Every structure is written in structure tokens, then in C-alpha cells.
mmCIF file of C-alpha atoms in Angstrom:
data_model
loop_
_atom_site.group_PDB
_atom_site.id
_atom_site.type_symbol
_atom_site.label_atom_id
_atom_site.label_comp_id
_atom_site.label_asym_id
_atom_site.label_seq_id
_atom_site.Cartn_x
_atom_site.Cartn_y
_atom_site.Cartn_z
ATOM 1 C CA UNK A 2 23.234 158.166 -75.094
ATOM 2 C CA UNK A 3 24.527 158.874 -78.903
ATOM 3 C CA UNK A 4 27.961 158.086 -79.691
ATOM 4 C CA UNK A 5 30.426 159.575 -82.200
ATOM 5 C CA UNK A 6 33.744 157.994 -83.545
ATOM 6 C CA UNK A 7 36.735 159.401 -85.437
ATOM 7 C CA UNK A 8 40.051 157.861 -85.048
ATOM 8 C CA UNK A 9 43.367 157.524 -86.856
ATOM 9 C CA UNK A 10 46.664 156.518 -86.762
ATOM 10 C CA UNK A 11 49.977 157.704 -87.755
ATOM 11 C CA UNK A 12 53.741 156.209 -87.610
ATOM 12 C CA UNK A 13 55.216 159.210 -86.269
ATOM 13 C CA UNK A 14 58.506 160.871 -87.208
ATOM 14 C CA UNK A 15 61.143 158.486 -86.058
ATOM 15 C CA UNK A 16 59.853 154.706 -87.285
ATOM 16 C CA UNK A 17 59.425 153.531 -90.946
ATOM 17 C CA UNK A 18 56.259 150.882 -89.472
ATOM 18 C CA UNK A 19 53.470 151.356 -87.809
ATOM 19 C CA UNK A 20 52.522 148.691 -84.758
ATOM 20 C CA UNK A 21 49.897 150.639 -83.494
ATOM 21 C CA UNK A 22 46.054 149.095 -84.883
ATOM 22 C CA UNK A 23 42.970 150.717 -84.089
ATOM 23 C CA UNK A 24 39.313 148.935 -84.644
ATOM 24 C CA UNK A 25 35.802 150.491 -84.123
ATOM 25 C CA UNK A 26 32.366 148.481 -83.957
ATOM 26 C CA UNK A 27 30.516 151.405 -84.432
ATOM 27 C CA UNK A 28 27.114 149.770 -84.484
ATOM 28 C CA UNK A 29 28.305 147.793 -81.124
ATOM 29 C CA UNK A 30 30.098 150.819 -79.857
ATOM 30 C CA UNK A 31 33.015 148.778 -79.365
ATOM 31 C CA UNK A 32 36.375 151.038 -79.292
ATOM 32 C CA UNK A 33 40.113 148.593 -79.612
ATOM 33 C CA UNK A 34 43.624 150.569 -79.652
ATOM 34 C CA UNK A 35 46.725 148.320 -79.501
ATOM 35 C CA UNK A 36 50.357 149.338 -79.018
ATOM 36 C CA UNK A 37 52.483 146.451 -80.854
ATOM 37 C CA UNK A 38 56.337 145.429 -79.645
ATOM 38 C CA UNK A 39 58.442 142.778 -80.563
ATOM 39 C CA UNK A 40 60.729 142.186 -83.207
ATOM 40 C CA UNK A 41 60.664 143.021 -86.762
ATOM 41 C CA UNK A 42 57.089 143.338 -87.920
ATOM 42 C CA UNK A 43 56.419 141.561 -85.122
ATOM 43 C CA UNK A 44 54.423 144.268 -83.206
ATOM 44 C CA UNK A 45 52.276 145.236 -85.636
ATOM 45 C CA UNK A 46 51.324 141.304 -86.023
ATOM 46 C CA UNK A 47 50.522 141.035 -81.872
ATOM 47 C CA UNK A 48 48.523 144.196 -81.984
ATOM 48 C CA UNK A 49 46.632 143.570 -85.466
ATOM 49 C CA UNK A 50 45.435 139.921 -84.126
ATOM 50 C CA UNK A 51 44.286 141.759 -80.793
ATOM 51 C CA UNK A 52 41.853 144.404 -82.155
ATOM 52 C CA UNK A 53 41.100 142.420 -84.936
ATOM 53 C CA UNK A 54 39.729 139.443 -82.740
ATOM 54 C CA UNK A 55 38.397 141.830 -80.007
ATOM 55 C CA UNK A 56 36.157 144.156 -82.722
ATOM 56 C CA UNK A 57 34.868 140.839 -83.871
ATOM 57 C CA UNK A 58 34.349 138.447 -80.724
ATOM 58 C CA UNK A 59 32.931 141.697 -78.538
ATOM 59 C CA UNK A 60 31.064 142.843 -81.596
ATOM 60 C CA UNK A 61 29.061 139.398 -81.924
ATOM 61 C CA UNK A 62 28.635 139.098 -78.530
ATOM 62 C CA UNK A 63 26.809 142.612 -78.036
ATOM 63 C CA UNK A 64 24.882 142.034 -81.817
ATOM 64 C CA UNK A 65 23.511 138.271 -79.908
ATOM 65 C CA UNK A 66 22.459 140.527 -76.777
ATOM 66 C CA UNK A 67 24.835 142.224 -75.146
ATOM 67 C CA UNK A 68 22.670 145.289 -74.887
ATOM 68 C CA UNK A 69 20.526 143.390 -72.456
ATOM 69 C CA UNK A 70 23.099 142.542 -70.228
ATOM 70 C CA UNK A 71 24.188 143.600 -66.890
ATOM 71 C CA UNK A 72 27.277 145.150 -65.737
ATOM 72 C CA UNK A 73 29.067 142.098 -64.386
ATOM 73 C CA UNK A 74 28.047 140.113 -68.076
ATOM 74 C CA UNK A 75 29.888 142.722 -69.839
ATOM 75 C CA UNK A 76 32.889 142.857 -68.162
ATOM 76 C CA UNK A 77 33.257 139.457 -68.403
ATOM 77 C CA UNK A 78 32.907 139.339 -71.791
ATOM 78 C CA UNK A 79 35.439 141.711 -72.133
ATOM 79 C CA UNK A 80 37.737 139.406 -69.660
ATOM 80 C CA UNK A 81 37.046 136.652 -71.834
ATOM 81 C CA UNK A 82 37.650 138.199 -75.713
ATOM 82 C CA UNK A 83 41.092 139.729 -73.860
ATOM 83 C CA UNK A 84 42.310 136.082 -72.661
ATOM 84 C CA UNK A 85 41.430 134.196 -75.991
ATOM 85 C CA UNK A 86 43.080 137.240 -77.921
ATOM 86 C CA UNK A 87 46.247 136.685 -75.531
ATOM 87 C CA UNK A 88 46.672 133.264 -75.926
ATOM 88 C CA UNK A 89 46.479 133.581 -79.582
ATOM 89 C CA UNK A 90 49.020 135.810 -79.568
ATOM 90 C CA UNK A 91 50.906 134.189 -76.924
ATOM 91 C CA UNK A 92 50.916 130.879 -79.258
ATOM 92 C CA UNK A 93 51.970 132.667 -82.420
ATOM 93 C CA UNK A 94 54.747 133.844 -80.743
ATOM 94 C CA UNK A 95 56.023 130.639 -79.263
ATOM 95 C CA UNK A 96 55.064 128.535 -82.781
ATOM 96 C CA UNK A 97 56.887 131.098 -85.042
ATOM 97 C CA UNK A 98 60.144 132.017 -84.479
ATOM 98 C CA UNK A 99 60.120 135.628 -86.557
ATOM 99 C CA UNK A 100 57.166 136.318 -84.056
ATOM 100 C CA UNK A 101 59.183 134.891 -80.421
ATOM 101 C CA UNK A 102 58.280 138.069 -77.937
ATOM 102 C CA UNK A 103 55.811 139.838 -79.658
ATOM 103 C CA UNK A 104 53.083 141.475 -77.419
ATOM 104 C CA UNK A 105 51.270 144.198 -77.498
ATOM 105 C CA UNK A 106 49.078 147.121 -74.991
ATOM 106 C CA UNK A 107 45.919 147.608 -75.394
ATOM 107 C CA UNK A 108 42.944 150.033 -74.269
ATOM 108 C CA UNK A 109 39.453 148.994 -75.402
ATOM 109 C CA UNK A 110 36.285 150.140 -74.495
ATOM 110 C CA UNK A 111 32.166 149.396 -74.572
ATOM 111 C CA UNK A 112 29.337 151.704 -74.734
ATOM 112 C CA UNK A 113 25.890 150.717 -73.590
ATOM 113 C CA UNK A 114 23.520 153.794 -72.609
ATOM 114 C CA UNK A 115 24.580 155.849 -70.131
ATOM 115 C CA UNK A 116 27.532 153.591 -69.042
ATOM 116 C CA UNK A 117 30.883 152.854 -70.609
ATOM 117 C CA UNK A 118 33.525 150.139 -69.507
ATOM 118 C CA UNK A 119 36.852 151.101 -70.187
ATOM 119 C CA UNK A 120 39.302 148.170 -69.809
ATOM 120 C CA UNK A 121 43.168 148.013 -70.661
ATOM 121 C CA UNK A 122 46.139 146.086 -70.055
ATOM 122 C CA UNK A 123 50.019 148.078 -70.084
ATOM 123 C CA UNK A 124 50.123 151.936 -70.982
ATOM 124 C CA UNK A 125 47.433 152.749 -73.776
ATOM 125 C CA UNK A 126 45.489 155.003 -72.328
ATOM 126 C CA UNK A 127 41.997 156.252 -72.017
ATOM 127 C CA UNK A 128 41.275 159.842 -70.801
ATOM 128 C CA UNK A 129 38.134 161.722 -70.396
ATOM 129 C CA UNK A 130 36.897 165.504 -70.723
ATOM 130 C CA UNK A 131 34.006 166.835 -68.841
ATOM 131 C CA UNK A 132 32.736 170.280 -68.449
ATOM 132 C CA UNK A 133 36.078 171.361 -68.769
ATOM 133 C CA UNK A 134 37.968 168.667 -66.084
ATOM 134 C CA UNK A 135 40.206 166.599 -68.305
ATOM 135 C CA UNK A 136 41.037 163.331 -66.255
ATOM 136 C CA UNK A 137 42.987 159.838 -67.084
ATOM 137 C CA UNK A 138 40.354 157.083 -66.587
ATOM 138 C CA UNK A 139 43.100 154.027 -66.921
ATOM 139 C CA UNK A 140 46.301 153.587 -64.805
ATOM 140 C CA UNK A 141 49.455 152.788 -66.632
ATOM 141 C CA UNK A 142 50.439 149.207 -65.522
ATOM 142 C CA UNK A 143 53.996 150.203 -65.936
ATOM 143 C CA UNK A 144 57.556 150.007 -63.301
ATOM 144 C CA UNK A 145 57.620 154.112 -63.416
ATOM 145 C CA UNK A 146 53.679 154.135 -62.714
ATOM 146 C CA UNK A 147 54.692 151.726 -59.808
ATOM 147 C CA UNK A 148 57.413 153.841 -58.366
ATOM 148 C CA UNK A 149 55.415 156.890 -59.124
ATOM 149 C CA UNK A 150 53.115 154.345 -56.080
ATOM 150 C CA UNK A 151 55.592 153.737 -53.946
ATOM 151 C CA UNK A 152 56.538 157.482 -53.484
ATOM 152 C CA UNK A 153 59.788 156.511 -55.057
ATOM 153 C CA UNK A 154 59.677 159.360 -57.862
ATOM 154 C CA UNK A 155 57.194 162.078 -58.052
ATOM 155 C CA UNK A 156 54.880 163.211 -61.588
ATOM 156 C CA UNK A 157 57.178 166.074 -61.979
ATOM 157 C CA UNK A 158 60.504 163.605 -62.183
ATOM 158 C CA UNK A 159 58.357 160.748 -63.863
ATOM 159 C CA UNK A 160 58.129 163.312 -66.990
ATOM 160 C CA UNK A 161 61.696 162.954 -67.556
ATOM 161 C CA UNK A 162 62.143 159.585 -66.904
ATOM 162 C CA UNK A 163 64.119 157.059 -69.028
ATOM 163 C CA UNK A 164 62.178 154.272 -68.326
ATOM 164 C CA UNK A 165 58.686 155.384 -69.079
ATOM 165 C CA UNK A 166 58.311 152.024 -71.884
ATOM 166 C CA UNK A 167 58.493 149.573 -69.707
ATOM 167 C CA UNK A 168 55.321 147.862 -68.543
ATOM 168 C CA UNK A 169 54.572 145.285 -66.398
ATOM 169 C CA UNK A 170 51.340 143.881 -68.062
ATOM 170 C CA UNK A 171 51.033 143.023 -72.065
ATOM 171 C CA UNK A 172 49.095 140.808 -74.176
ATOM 172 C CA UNK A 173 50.892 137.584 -75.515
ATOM 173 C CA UNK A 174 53.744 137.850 -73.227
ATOM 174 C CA UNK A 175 52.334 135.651 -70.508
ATOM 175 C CA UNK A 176 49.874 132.554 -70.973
ATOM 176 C CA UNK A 177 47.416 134.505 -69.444
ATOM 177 C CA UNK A 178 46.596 138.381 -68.318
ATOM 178 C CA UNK A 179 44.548 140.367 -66.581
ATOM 179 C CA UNK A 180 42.590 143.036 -67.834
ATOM 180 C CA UNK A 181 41.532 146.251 -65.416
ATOM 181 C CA UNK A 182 38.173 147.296 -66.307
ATOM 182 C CA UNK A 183 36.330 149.751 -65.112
ATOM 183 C CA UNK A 184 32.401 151.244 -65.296
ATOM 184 C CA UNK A 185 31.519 154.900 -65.508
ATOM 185 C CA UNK A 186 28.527 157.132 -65.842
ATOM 186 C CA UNK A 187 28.380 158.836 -69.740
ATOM 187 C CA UNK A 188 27.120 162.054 -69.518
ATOM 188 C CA UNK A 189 26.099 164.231 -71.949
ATOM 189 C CA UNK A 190 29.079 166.140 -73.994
ATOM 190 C CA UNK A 191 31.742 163.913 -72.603
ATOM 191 C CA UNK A 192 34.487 163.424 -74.746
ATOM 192 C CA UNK A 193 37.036 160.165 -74.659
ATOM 193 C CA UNK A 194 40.324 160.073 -76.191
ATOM 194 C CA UNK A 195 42.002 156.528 -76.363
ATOM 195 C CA UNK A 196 45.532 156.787 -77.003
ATOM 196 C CA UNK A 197 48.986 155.013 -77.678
ATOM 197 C CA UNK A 198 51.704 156.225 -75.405
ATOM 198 C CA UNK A 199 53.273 158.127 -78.627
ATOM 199 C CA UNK A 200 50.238 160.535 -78.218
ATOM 200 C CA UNK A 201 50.967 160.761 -74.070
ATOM 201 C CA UNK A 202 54.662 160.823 -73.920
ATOM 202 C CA UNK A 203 55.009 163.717 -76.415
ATOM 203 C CA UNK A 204 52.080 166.001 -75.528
ATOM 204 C CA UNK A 205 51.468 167.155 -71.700
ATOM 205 C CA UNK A 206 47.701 166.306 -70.190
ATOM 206 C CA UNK A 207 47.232 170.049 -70.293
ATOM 207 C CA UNK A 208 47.928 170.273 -74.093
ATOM 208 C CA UNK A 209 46.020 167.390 -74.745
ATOM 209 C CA UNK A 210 42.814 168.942 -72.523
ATOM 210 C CA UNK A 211 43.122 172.435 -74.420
ATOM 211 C CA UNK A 212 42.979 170.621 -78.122
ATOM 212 C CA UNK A 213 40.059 168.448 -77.135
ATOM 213 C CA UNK A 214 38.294 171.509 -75.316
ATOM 214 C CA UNK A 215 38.947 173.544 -78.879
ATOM 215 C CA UNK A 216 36.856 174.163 -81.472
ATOM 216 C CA UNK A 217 36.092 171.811 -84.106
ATOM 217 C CA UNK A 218 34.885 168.128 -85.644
ATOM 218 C CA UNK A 219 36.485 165.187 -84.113
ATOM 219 C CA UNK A 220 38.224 164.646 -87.231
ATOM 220 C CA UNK A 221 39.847 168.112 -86.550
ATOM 221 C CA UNK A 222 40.805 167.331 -82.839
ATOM 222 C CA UNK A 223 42.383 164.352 -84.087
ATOM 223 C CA UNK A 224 45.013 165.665 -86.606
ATOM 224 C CA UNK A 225 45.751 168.320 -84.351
ATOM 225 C CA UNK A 226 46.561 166.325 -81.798
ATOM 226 C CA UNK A 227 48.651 164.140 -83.962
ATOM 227 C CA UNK A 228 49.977 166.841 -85.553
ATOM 228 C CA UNK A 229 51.048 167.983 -82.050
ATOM 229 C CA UNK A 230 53.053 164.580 -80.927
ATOM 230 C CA UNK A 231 55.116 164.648 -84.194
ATOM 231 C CA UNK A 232 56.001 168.540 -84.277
ATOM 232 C CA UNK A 233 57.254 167.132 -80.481
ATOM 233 C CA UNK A 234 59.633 164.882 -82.440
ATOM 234 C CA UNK A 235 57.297 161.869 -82.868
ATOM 235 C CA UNK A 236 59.804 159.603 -81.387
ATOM 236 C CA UNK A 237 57.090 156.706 -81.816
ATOM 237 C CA UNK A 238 53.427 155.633 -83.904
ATOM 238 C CA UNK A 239 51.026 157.557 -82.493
ATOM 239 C CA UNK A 240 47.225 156.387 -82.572
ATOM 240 C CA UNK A 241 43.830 158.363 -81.363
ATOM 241 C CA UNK A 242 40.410 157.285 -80.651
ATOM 242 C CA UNK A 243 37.386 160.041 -79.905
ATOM 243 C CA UNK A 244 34.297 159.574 -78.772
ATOM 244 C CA UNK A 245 31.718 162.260 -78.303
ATOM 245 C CA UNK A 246 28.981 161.459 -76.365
ATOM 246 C CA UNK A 247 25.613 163.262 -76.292
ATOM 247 C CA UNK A 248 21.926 162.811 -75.116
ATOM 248 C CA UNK A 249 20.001 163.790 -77.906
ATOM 249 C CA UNK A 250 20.516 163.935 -82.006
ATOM 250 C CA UNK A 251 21.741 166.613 -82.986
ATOM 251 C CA UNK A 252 19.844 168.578 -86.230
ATOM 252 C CA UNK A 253 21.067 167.136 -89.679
ATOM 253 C CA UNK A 254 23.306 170.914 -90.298
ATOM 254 C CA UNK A 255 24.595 171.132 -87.517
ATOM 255 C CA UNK A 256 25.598 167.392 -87.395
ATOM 256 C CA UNK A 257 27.091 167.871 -90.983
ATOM 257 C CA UNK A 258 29.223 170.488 -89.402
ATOM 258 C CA UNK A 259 30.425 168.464 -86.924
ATOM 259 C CA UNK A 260 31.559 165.519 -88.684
ATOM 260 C CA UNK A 261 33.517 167.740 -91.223
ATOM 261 C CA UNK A 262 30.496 166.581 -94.482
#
């Protein structure tokens, strides 16, 4: 399977910094989003250190082999780049006083073949389009998501809920975390969008579905969805990830086309 990348990021309407980070491997198909929060610059700090390691820890790890390894292997190395990247962060925050509660979400995912492993940790998301069924691959590991469980509050009241920030899972909060991963089948045309939750809680999964299903290079999708989540108000950053999977090159025009060159 041949992937293709575009992302970008974007502080939104409402806040004058950005503590969203984004990092691609492209050559190790490695895909890091990170929602920051904490106290002045803070954020940004917790969620720059977690790509930042992540892109370069997973990246080495697939460039010494990772491509021949099993299922179970690469999940584990994803397990183990997220608990070094958390304690970093967790230490930062309890050495440096400007940085004391700084965390940060996170969605990440690998690509090998015909399989991708999407892991994340809090509310970042990772969603999925295929042949027209647009789907959210990652659960929110958030209270609402957890009385949304419970049968406490339905997805109709959840949209208007006041509590939809807070989550019960984060990098750097605790001494350790757990990362949810999980393995699916790529197939052919599939299209991923990883996303902060200033993407999701603007734009309803049915506007989101219709943009991706659109016409147009990833780079095009992108700003439009963007675009989108601030003429919404963009009440916070808002980051995007694509990628496009397909089973065979495409020709060199056509590929020009698609990238936007």
C-alpha cells in the first residue's frame, strides 16, 4: 500500500498560541498529532516534546526493522515511545515550575502494508473514510464519552455539552499512561483524518465526511476543513492530518494533480 501525507495546523480564531504540534515520518509512515494544555506556553511545550520524541524514537525503530516486524512488536513499540515521551513530560513538569500541569492528547499512527495501528491517549482523534462510510476509529477517553457509556446522556445531548474538554487520560499528567491501540486492514482509497478536538467540536462528522468525500488534493481538503472549524468560531487551535491510501502508483500527471504541483 502507497501512502500520501498533507497536514497543517492553525491557532484558530479565539487563541493568540498554538499548542497543537503535528510530526510526519513520511519515509516511516509514522503520523503524531498532539493537543497541548497547561499553563502559559506550557501546552505547546508538553505537546512539542511528545511528537517530537515519538517522530524520532518510532521513526528509528521502523528505519532498524520495524518493517519486518509483527503486529504485537509494533504495538509495543508504540507502548514504549508513548511511556518514555510521558515521563519526559511528566518530569519537566514537576522540575520546572512555569511547566507544573502541562500535558497534552495525542493520536499517532503507523503504516506498514496493508495494516495501520492507530493508537491515542485523551480526545485527538482519528477517523476514517471508505467507499463513502465515514467512521471514528479512536474513542475519546473523556468523562462525557464515559457518560455517553453509561447511558447517562445520549450523542444528540453530548453535542451541546459543557464539559466536552475534559479527559480522563493525557500524557505527562500521570507517571505513567496507557495508550489504546488498535490494528486495521488499509484498503485501497481509504482516507484518514487525524484531528485535534478544535477540528471535531466545531464541525459535525457529517460535514467533516462530505469535505473529505469532495473533490480535490489533500492539501485542498485540509484548508477547507480548517477553514470550516474557524468560520464555526474557532473557539480553539485546530490541527489536521490526511492520509490517502492506495494500491498502486498513480501516473506522474495525474499524481501532480493530486498533490496540488
Amino acid at each position: 500500500m502507497i501512502f500520501e501525507y498533507f497536514s497543517l495546523t492553525d491557532p484558530g480564531m479565539v487563541r493568540d498560541n498554538n499548542e497543537d504540534s503535528i510530526a510526519l515520518d513520511v519515509d516511516n509512515h509514522v503520523v503524531v498529532l498532539a493537543d497541548g494544555m497547561g499553563g502559559y506556553n506550557a501546552g505547546e511545550v508538553a505537546s512539542a516534546m511528545a511528537t517530537t520524541f515519538i517522530k524520532t524514537e518510532l521513526g528509528r525503530w521502523m528505519t532498524e526493522g520495524g518493517y519486518e516486524a509483527n503486529g504485537r512488536e509494533i504495538k509495543r513499540a508504540m507502548e514504549i515511545c508513548i511511556d518514555n515521551a510521558n515521563r519526559s513530560i511528566f518530569n519537566a513538569a514537576n522540575s520546572n515550575p512555569q511547566y507544573a500541569g502541562m500535558g497534552t492528547t495525542l493520536v499517532m499512527a503507523v503504516f506498514q502494508g496493508v495494516r495501520s495501528f492507530i493508537g491515542h491517549v485523551g480526545d485527538s482523534r482519528c477517523y476514517r473514510l471508505r467507499g463513502g462510510e465515514f467512521v471514528q476509529l479512536t474513542r475519546d477517553h473523556s468523562l462525557l464519552q464515559e457518560q455517553i457509556d453509561a447511558g447517562l446522556i445520549s450523542q444528540e445531548q453530548a453535542q451541546f455539552a459543557t464539559h466536552k474538554n475534559l479527559v480522563t487520560r493525557a500524557l505527562g499528567v500521570e507517571d505513567t499512561v496507557l495508550l489504546e491501540v488498535n490494528e486495521y486492514r488499509a484498503e485501497d482509497g481509504d482516507l484518514y483524518l487525524f484531528c485535534s478536538d478544535g477540528l471535531s467540536d466545531m464541525i459535525p462528522d457529517s460535514r467533516l465526511a462530505a469535505i473529505l468525500a469532495s473533490d480535490g488534493t489533500l492539501e485542498a481538503k485540509t484548508n477547507t476543513l480548517i477553514d470550516a472549524a474557524n468560520a464555526a468560531g474557532g473557539r480553539d487551535n485546530i490541527s489536521v492530518i490526511l492520509a490517502y491510501a492506495r494500491s498502486k502508483p498513480l501516473r506522474k500527471g495525474l499524481l501532480s494533480r493530486m498533490l496540488g504541483q
